[in-house]
Amino acid sequence: MHTIRLLVSDLDGTLLREDKTLSPYTQDVLGRCREKGLLFFPATARPPRVVESFIDGLSCDGVLCHNGGVIVQKGTILWEKGISLTTRDRVIQEILERWPTARLSAEIGGVLYANMDASQLWPGVAYTYSTMEDLPAQPTEKLMVSISSPQEVEALRQLLPEDLHLQVSEGVLAMIQPRGVDKGRALLGLCQTLKIPPQAAVGFGDDLNDIPLLQACGWGVAVSNALPAVKAAAQEVCLSNQEDGVAHWLEEHIL
């Protein structure tokens, strides 16, 4: 294993416990890792505003948001890729024509727009109601569709143009972004920017959208509560998120 210089971890189901909190033990371990000179970047489907304000006790050097669609470091965007206005509006129209009651939401310019009560999916989140026909005329970082079955996911994929791709989060949300946007590619871009070889990065995850991250890192670690496909893609499995698996792994291998 290369000397680790960069820590990248998914949040929900991986670093955070089931109540969406960061344990004092995990906070302490991450702090000591950073004191040793390691950089820590969470990698999440969440937008920057949530990572910065919602997760109590989280201290990091930057963050990979929107599944790698945006990389932010100290308030500066290092990399961003969004869905074009024309493509977004066409996809939304086709979705609503096929599923008139579809629950849609979109991240645009740091604002969440939704055609339903978004707090049902993200309790306490601030959002702007939209019919999805009156969205701002600017690129969209992420388009999201609530799903209820694998059949719906496949039908959605069939609607998408070749330059978009779809990932499923926690089995209930289809996240649509430009093809080429995932946590793994973002990790490679981050490493290039920081002049750190990917082999010197360790990544942690639990869900399908974490697989590219685990494969891009020099060392990919799945928590024990991860999906089977994620464990298969990892080089190692640590304790679960409820058992502070990421922190225990870091203490054993880094500290």
CSV table of C-alpha atoms in Angstrom, one decimal, residues 3-5 29-39 250-251 253-255:
chain,number,residue,atom,x,y,z
A,3,THR,CA,1.7,6.0,1.9
A,4,ILE,CA,-1.8,7.5,2.4
A,5,ARG,CA,-2.1,11.2,1.9
A,29,VAL,CA,-9.8,10.2,14.6
A,30,LEU,CA,-10.3,12.4,11.6
A,31,GLY,CA,-8.9,15.4,13.5
A,32,ARG,CA,-5.7,13.4,14.4
A,33,CYS,CA,-5.3,12.2,10.8
A,34,ARG,CA,-5.5,15.8,9.6
A,35,GLU,CA,-2.9,16.8,12.3
A,36,LYS,CA,-0.6,14.3,10.7
A,37,GLY,CA,-1.0,16.1,7.4
A,38,LEU,CA,-3.5,14.0,5.6
A,39,LEU,CA,-6.3,15.7,3.7
A,250,LEU,CA,-8.0,4.8,10.1
A,251,GLU,CA,-6.8,4.4,13.6
A,253,HIS,CA,-3.8,1.8,9.5
A,254,ILE,CA,-3.0,5.5,9.7
A,255,LEU,CA,-2.5,6.4,13.4
